[in-house]
mmCIF file of C-alpha atoms in Angstrom:
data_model
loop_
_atom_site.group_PDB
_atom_site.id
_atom_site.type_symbol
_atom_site.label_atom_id
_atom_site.label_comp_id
_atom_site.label_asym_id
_atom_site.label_seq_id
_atom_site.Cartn_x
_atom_site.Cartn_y
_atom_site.Cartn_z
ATOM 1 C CA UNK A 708 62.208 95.321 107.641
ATOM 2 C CA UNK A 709 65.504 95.172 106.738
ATOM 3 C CA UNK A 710 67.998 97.968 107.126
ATOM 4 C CA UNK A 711 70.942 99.325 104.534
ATOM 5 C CA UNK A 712 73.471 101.477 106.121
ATOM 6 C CA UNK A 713 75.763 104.307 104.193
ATOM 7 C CA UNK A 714 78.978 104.437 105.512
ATOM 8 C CA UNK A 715 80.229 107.375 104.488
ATOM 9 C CA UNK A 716 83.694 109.521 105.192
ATOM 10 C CA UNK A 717 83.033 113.384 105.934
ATOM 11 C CA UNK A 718 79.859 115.478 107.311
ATOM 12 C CA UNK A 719 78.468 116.425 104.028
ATOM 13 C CA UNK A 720 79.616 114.204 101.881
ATOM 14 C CA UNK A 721 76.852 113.466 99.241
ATOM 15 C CA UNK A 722 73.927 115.076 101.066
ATOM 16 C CA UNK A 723 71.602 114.917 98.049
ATOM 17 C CA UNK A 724 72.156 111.300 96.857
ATOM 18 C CA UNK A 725 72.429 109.857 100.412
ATOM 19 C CA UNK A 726 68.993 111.954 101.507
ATOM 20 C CA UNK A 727 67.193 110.738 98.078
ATOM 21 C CA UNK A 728 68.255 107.135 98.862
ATOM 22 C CA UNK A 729 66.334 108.006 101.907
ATOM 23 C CA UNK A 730 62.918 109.147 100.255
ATOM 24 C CA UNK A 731 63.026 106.248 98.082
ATOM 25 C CA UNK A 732 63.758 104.028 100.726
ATOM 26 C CA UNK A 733 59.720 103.439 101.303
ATOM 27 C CA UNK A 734 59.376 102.040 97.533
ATOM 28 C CA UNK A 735 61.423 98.726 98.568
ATOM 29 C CA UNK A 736 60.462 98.670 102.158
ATOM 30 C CA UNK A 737 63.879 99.076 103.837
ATOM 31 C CA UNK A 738 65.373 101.373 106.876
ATOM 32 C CA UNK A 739 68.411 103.877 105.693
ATOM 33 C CA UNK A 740 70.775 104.813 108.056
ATOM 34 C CA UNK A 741 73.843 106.562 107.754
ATOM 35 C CA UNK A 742 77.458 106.362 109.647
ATOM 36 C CA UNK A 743 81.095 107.198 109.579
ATOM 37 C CA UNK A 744 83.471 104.330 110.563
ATOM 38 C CA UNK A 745 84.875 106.576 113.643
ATOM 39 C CA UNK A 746 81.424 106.375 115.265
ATOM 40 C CA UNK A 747 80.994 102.424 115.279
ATOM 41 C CA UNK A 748 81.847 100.658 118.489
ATOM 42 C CA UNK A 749 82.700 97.143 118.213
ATOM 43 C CA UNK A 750 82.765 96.584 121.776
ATOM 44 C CA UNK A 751 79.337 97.283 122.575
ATOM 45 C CA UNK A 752 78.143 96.080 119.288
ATOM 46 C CA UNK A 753 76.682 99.786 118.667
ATOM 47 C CA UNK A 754 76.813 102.484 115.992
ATOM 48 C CA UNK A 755 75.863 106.195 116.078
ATOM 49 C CA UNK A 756 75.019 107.748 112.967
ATOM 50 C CA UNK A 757 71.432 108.951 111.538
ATOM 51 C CA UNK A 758 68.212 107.138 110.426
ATOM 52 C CA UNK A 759 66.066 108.839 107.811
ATOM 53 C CA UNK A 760 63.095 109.913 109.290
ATOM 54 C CA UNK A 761 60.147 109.313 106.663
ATOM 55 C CA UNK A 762 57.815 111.611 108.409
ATOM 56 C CA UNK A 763 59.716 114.397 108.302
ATOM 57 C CA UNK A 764 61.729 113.767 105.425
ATOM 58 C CA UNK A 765 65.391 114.178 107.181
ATOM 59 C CA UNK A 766 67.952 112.728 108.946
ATOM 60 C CA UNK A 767 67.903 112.008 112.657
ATOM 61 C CA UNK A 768 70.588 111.558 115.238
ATOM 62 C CA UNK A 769 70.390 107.766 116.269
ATOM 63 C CA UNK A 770 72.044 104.831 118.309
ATOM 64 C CA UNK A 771 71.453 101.280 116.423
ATOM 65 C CA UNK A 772 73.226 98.009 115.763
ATOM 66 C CA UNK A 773 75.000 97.030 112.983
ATOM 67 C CA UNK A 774 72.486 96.994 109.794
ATOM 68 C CA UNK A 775 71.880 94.011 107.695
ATOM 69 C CA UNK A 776 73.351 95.345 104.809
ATOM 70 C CA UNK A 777 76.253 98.247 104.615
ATOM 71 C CA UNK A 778 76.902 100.292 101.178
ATOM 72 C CA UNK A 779 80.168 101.229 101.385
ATOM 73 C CA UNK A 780 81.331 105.237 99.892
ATOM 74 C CA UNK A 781 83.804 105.738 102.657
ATOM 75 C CA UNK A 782 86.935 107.316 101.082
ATOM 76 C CA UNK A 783 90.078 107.528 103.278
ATOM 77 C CA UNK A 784 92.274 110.720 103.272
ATOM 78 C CA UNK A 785 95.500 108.779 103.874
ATOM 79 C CA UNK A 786 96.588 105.239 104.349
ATOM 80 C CA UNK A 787 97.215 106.372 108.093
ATOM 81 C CA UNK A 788 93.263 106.891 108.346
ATOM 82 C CA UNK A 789 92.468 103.927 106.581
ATOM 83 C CA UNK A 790 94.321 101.570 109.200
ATOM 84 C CA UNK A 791 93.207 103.970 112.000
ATOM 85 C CA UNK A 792 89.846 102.563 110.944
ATOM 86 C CA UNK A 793 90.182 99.238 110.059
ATOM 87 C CA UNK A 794 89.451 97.207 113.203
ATOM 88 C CA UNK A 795 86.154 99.131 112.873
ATOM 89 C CA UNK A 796 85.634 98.409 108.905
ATOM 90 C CA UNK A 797 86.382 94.311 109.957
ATOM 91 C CA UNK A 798 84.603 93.873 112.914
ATOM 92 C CA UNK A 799 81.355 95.402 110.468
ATOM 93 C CA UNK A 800 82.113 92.437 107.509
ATOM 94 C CA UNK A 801 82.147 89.927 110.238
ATOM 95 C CA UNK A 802 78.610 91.183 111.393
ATOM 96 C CA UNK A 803 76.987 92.350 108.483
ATOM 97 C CA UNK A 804 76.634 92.164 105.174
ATOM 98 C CA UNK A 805 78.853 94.750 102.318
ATOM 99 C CA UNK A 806 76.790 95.189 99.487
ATOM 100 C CA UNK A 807 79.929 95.619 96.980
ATOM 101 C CA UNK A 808 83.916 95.306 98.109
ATOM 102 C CA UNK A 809 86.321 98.049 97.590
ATOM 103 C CA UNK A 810 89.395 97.543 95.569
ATOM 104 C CA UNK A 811 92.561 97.241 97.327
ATOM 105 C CA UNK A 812 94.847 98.812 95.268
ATOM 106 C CA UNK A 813 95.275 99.764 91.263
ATOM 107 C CA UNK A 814 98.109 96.683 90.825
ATOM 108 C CA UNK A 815 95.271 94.110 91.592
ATOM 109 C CA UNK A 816 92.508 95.585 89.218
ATOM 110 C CA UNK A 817 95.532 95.154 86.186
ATOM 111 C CA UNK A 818 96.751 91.745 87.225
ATOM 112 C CA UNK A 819 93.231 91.050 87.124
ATOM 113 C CA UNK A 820 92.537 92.231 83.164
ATOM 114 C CA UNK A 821 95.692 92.127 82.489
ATOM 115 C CA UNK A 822 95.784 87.871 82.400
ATOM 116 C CA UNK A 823 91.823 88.120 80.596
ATOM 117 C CA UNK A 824 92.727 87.537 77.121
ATOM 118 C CA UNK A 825 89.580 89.653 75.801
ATOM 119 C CA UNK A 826 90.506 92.603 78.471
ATOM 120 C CA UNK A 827 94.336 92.246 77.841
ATOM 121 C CA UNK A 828 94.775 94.330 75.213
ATOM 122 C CA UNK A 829 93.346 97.400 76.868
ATOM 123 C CA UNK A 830 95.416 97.767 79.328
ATOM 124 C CA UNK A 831 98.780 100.013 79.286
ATOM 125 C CA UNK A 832 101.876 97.851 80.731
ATOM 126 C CA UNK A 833 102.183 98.379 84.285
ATOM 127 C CA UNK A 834 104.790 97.724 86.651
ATOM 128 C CA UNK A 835 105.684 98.193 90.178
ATOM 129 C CA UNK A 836 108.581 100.857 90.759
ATOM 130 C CA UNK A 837 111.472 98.551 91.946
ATOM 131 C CA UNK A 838 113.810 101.634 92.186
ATOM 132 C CA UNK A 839 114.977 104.490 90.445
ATOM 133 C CA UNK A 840 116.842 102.498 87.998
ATOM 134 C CA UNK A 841 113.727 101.072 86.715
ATOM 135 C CA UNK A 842 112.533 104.459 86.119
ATOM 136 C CA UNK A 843 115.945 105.515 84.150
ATOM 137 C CA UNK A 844 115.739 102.525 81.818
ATOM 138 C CA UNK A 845 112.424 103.170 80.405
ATOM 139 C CA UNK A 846 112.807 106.769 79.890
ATOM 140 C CA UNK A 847 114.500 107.829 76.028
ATOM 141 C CA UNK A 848 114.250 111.411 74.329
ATOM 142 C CA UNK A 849 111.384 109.960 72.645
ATOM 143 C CA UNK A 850 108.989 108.028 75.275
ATOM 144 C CA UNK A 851 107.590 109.741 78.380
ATOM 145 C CA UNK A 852 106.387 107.916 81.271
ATOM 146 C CA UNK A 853 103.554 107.964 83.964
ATOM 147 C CA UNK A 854 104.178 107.106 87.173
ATOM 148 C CA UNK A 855 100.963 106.896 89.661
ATOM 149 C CA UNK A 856 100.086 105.983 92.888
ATOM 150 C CA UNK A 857 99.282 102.428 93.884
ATOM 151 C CA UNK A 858 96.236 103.361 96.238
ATOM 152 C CA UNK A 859 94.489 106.759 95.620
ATOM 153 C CA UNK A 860 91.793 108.487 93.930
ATOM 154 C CA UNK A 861 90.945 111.607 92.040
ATOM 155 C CA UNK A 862 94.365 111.861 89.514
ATOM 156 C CA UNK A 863 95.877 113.222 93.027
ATOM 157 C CA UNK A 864 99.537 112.120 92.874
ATOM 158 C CA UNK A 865 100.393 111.567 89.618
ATOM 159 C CA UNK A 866 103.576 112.077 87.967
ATOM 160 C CA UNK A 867 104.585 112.932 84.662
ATOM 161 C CA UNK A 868 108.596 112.734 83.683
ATOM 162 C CA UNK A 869 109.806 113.555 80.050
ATOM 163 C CA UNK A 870 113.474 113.305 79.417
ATOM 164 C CA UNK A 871 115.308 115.925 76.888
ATOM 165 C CA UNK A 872 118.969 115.192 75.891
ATOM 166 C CA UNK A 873 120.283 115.677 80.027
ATOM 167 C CA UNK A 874 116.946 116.883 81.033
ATOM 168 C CA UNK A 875 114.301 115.975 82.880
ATOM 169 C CA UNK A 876 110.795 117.316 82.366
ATOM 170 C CA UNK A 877 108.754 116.571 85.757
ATOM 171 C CA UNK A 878 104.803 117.397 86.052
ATOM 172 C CA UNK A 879 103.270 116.355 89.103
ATOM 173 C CA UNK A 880 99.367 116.457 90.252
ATOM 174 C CA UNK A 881 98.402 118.116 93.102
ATOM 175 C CA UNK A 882 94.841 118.233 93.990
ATOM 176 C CA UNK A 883 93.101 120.968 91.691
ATOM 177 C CA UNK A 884 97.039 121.842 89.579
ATOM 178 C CA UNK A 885 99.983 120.883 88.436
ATOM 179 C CA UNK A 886 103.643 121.178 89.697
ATOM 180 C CA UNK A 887 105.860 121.350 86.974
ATOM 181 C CA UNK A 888 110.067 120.789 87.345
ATOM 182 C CA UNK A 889 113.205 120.681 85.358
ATOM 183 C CA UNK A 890 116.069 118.473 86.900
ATOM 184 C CA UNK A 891 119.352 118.712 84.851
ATOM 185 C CA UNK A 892 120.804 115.549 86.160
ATOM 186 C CA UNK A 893 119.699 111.990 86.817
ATOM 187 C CA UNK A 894 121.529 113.151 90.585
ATOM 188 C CA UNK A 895 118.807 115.637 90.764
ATOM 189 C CA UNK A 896 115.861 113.726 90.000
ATOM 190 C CA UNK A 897 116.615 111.105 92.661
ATOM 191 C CA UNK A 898 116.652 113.454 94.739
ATOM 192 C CA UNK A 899 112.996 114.975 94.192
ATOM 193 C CA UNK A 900 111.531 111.498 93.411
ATOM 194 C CA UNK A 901 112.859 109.915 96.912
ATOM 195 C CA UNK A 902 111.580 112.906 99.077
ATOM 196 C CA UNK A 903 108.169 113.722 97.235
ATOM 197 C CA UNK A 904 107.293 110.360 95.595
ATOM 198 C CA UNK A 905 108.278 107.026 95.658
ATOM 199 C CA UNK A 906 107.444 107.318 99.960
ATOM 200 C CA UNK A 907 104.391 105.055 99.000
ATOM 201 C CA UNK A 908 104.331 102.110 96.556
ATOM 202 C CA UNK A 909 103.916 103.656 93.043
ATOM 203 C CA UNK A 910 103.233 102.589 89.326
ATOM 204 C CA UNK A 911 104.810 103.068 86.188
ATOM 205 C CA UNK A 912 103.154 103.241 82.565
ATOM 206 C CA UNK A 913 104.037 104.567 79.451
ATOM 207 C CA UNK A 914 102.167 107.677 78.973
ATOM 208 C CA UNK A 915 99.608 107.871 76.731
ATOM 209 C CA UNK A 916 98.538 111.119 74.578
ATOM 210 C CA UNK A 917 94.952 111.463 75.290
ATOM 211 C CA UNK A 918 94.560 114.645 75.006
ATOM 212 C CA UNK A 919 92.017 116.879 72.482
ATOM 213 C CA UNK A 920 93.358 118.530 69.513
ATOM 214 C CA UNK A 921 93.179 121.786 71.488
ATOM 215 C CA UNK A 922 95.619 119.655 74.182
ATOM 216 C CA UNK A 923 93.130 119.096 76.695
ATOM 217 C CA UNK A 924 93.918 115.723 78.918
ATOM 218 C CA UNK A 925 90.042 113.472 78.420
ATOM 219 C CA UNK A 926 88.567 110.502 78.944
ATOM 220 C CA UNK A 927 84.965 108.506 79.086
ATOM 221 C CA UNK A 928 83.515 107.760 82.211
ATOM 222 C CA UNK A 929 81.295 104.682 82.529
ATOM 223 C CA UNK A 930 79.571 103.992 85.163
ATOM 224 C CA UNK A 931 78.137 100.425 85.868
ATOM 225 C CA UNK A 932 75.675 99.019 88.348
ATOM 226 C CA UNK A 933 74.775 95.623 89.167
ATOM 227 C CA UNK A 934 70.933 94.317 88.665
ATOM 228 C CA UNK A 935 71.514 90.600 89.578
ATOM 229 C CA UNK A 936 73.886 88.231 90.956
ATOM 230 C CA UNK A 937 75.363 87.835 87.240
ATOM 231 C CA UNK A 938 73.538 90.739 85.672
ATOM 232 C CA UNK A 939 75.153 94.460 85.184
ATOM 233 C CA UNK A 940 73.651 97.390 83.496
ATOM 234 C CA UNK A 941 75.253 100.644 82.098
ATOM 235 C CA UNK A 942 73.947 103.367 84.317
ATOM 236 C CA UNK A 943 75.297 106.688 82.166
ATOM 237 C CA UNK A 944 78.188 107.631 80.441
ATOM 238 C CA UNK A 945 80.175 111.514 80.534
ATOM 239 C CA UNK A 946 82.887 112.894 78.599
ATOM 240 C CA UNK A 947 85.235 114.660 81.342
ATOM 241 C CA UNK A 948 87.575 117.362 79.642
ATOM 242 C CA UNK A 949 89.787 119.326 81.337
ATOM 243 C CA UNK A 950 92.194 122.354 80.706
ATOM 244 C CA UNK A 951 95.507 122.371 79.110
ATOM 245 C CA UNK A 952 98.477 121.192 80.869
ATOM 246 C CA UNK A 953 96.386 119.253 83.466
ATOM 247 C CA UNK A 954 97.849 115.175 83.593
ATOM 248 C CA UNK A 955 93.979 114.194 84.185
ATOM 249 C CA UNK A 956 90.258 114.652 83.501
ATOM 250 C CA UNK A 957 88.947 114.052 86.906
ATOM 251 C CA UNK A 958 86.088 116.797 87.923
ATOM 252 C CA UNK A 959 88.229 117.621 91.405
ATOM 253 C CA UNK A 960 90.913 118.586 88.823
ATOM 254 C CA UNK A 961 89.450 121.111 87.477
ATOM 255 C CA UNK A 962 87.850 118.790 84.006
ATOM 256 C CA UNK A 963 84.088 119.784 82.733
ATOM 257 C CA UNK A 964 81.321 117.339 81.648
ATOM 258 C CA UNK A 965 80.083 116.557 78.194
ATOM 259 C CA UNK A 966 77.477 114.627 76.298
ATOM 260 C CA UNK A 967 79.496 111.175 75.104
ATOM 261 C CA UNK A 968 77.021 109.872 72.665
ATOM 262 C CA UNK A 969 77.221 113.785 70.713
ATOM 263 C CA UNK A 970 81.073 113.486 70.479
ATOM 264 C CA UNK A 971 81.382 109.942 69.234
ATOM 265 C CA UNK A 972 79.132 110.152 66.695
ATOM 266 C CA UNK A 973 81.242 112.785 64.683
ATOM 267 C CA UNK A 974 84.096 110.858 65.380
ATOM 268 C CA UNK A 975 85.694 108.935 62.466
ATOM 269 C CA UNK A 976 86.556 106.048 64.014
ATOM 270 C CA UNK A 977 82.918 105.654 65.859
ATOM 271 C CA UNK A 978 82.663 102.308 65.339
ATOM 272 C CA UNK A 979 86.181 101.062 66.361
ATOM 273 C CA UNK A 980 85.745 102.917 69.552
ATOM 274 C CA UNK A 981 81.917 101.756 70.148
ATOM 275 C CA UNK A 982 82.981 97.545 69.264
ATOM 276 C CA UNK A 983 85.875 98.104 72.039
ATOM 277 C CA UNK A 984 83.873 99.749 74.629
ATOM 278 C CA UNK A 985 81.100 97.375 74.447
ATOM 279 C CA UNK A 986 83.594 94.987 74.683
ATOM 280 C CA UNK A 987 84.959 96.022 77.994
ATOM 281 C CA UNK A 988 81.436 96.859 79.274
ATOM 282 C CA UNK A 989 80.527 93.260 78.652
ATOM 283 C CA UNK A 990 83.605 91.294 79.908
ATOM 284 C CA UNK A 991 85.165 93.619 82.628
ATOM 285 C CA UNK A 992 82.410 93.155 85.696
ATOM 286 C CA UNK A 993 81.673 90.199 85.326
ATOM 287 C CA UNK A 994 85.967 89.347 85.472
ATOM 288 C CA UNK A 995 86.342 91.663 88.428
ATOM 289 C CA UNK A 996 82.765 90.725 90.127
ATOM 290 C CA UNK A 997 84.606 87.190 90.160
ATOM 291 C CA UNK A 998 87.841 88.004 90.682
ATOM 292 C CA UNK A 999 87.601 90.954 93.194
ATOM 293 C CA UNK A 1000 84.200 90.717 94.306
ATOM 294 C CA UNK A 1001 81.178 90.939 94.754
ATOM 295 C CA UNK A 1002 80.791 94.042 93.451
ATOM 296 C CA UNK A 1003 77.604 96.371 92.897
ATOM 297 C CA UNK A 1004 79.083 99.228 91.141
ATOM 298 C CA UNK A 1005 82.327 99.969 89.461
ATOM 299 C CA UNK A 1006 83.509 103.301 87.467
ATOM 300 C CA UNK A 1007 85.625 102.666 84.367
ATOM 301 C CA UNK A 1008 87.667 105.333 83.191
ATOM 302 C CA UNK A 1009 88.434 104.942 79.321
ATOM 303 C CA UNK A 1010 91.189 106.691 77.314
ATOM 304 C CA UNK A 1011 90.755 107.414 73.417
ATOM 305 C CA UNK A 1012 93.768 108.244 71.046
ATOM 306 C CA UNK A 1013 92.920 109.909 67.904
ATOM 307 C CA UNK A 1014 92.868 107.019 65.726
ATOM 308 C CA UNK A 1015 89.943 105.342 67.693
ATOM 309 C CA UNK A 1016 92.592 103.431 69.942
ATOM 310 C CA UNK A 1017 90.842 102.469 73.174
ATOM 311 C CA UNK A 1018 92.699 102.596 76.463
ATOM 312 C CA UNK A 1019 91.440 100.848 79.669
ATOM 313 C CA UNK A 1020 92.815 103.655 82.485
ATOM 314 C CA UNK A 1021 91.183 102.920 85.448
ATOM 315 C CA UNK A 1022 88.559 100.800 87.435
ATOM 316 C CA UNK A 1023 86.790 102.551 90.477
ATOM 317 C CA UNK A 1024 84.743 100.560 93.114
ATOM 318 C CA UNK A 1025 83.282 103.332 94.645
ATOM 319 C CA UNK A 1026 82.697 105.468 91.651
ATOM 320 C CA UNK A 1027 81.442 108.973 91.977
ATOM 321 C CA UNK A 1028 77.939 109.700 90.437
ATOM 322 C CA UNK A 1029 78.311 113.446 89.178
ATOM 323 C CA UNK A 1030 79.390 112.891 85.839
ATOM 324 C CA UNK A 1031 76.209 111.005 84.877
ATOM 325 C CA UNK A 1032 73.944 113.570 86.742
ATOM 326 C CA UNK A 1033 75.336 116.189 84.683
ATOM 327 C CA UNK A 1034 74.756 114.589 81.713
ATOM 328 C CA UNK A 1035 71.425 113.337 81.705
ATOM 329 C CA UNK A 1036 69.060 114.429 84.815
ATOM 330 C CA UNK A 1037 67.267 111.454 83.810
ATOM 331 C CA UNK A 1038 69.757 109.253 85.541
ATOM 332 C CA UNK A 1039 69.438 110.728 89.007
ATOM 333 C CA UNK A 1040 65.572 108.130 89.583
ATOM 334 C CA UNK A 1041 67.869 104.819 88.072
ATOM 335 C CA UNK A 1042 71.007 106.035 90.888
ATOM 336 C CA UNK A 1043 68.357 106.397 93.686
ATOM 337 C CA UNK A 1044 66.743 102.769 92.853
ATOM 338 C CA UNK A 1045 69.724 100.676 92.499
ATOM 339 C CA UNK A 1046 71.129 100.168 95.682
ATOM 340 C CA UNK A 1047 68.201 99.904 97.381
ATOM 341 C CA UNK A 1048 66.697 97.011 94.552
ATOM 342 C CA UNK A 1049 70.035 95.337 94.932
ATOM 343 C CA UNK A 1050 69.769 95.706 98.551
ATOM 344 C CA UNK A 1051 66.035 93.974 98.246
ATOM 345 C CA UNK A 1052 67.290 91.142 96.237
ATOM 346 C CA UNK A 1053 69.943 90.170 98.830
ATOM 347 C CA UNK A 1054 67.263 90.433 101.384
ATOM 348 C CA UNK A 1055 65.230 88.175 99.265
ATOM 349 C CA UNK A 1056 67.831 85.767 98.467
ATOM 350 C CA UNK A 1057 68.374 85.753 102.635
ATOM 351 C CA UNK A 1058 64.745 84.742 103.250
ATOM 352 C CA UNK A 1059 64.858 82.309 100.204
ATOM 353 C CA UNK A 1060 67.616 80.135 102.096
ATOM 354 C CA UNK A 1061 66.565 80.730 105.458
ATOM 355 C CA UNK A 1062 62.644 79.041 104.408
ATOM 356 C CA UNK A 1063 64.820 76.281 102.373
ATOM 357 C CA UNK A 1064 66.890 75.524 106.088
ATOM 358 C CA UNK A 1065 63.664 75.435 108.088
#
């Protein structure tokens, strides 16, 4: 029987979907156990975490080794924790198998699209922050710009900067609210940037007005699961509004979920937005899956201007699920089954080559 491990960040995290994984677990056949990086010991090739206990329907404290196949929703707090536990998260890819990779960083997902010429023209223009200079010369009286963290999830870190005649609009995302700051010189808002921002490696884009005629920041979440080795299906898709003045959608900032398929069919430009989406959803993880891979699920975060323009925002590897539960309760049975069928196929695949070398 082969076993599929959740690695997973914080006591807690995901209870429901990582104990439902569990009940389903008997359908395909395969062990679940859970596990947090910190409680892995390379040395003596052993793990402590949880198994789920069919019989009794929960999770039991256990000691085990490595399991065959690891699905990865381990978010890190801070880069300090995510090199604290690195030597852990290699010496596990040496001995096991990860079921999808995680993305590095946002630059490598829009290098990535960015040189597809079906994906290109989604994607804002994105550059590294060189210095503040670079951040002076694209800012006018009549273009704002987005600045955004490099690594990071959740909208958390995001910065907004709008320049007026000599001054300097600043609106910066905190977890759950927004900081907002006048600077009156360019003196000024070196001075904020350098101590609050630009300590890690950021982004800069132009920013985009996706907001609802009521200004409410918005934007579609897909969420996309693989079948197959070359086969991907569309799992659900949400609506995420949130309140005015927020710089993002996200539901940790506050944003509510709505029914995608109502809202775009009043929309006057359905069908430019429904011929670009199905564009993306067809090219994009397959490119990445190739590119970035393997992958088995990724969350793409699209922005929509009034006039039906479509804006590729974001790629997530490790996308969350609650948008498409809240949606459609229908979803939850297809979320349950697909990492443990994709988990079945690589065991299958495993045995396949194994018979062909004997």
């Amino acid at each position: 029987m082969a076993t599929l491990g959740i690695l997973y960040s914080r006591p807690g995290q995901e209870e429901n979907y990582f104990t439902e994984l569990g009940k389903k677990s008997k359908d395909y056949d395969i062990k679940v156990v859970r596990f947090m990086p910190e409680n892995v010991e390379p040395h003596s090739q052993t793990i402590f975490g949880e198994e789920f206990d069919r019989r009794t329907q929960s999770w039991e404290k256990k000691q085990f080794p490595p399991p065959d196949y690891i699905y990865d929703r381990c978010f890190y707090s801070s880069r300090q924790k995510l090199l604290h536990m690195k030597p852990s998260i290699n010496w596990l890819k040496e001995c096991t198998t990860f079921i999808g990779n995680g993305f590095r960083n946002k630059m490598e997902v829009y290098m990535a699209v960015s040189a597809d010429e079906k994906l290109a023209s989604f994607v804002p223009h994105t550059t590294f922050v060189e210095s503040i200079e670079t951040i002076f010369n694209k800012l006018t009286n009549k273009t704002a710009i987005l600045l955004k963290p490099n690594q990071g999830s959740q909208g958390t870190g995001i910065c907004k900067i709008v320049k007026k005649s000599h001054t300097f609009t600043v609106s910066y995302q905190k977890t759950g609210r927004v900081i907002h700051r006048n600077f009156h010189s360019k003196a000024q808002l070196k001075s904020w940037l350098d101590k609050y921002i630009l300590t890690v490696p950021y982004l800069m884009q132009p920013y985009l007005r996706l907001n609802t005629p009521e200004n409410q920041p918005f934007d579609l979440r897909i969420v996309m699961q693989k079948k197959a080795c070359d086969e991907w299906a569309v799992q659900g898709k949400g609506l995420r509004i949130s309140t005015p003045g927020n710089l993002v959608s996200n539901l940790h900032s506050g944003g509510s979920v709505f029914n995608y398929k109502e809202w775009v069919w009043k929309h006057p430009y359905k069908d430019q937005i429904e011929s670009s989406i199905n564009i993306i959803e067809q090219e994009l993880p397959g490119l990445l899956d190739k590119k970035l891979g393997p992958l088995f699920e990724i969350g793409i975060d699209i922005g929509i201007e009034p006039e039906g323009r479509v804006w590729l925002l974001e790629v997530n590897s490790k996308p969350g699920h609650q948008v498409l539960l809240s949606t459609n309760r229908k979803t939850s049975t297809i979320l349950y089954d697909a990492p443990l069928q994709y988990c079945a196929l690589l065991e299958d695949k495993r045995k396949e080559r194994q018979s062909n070398e004997a």
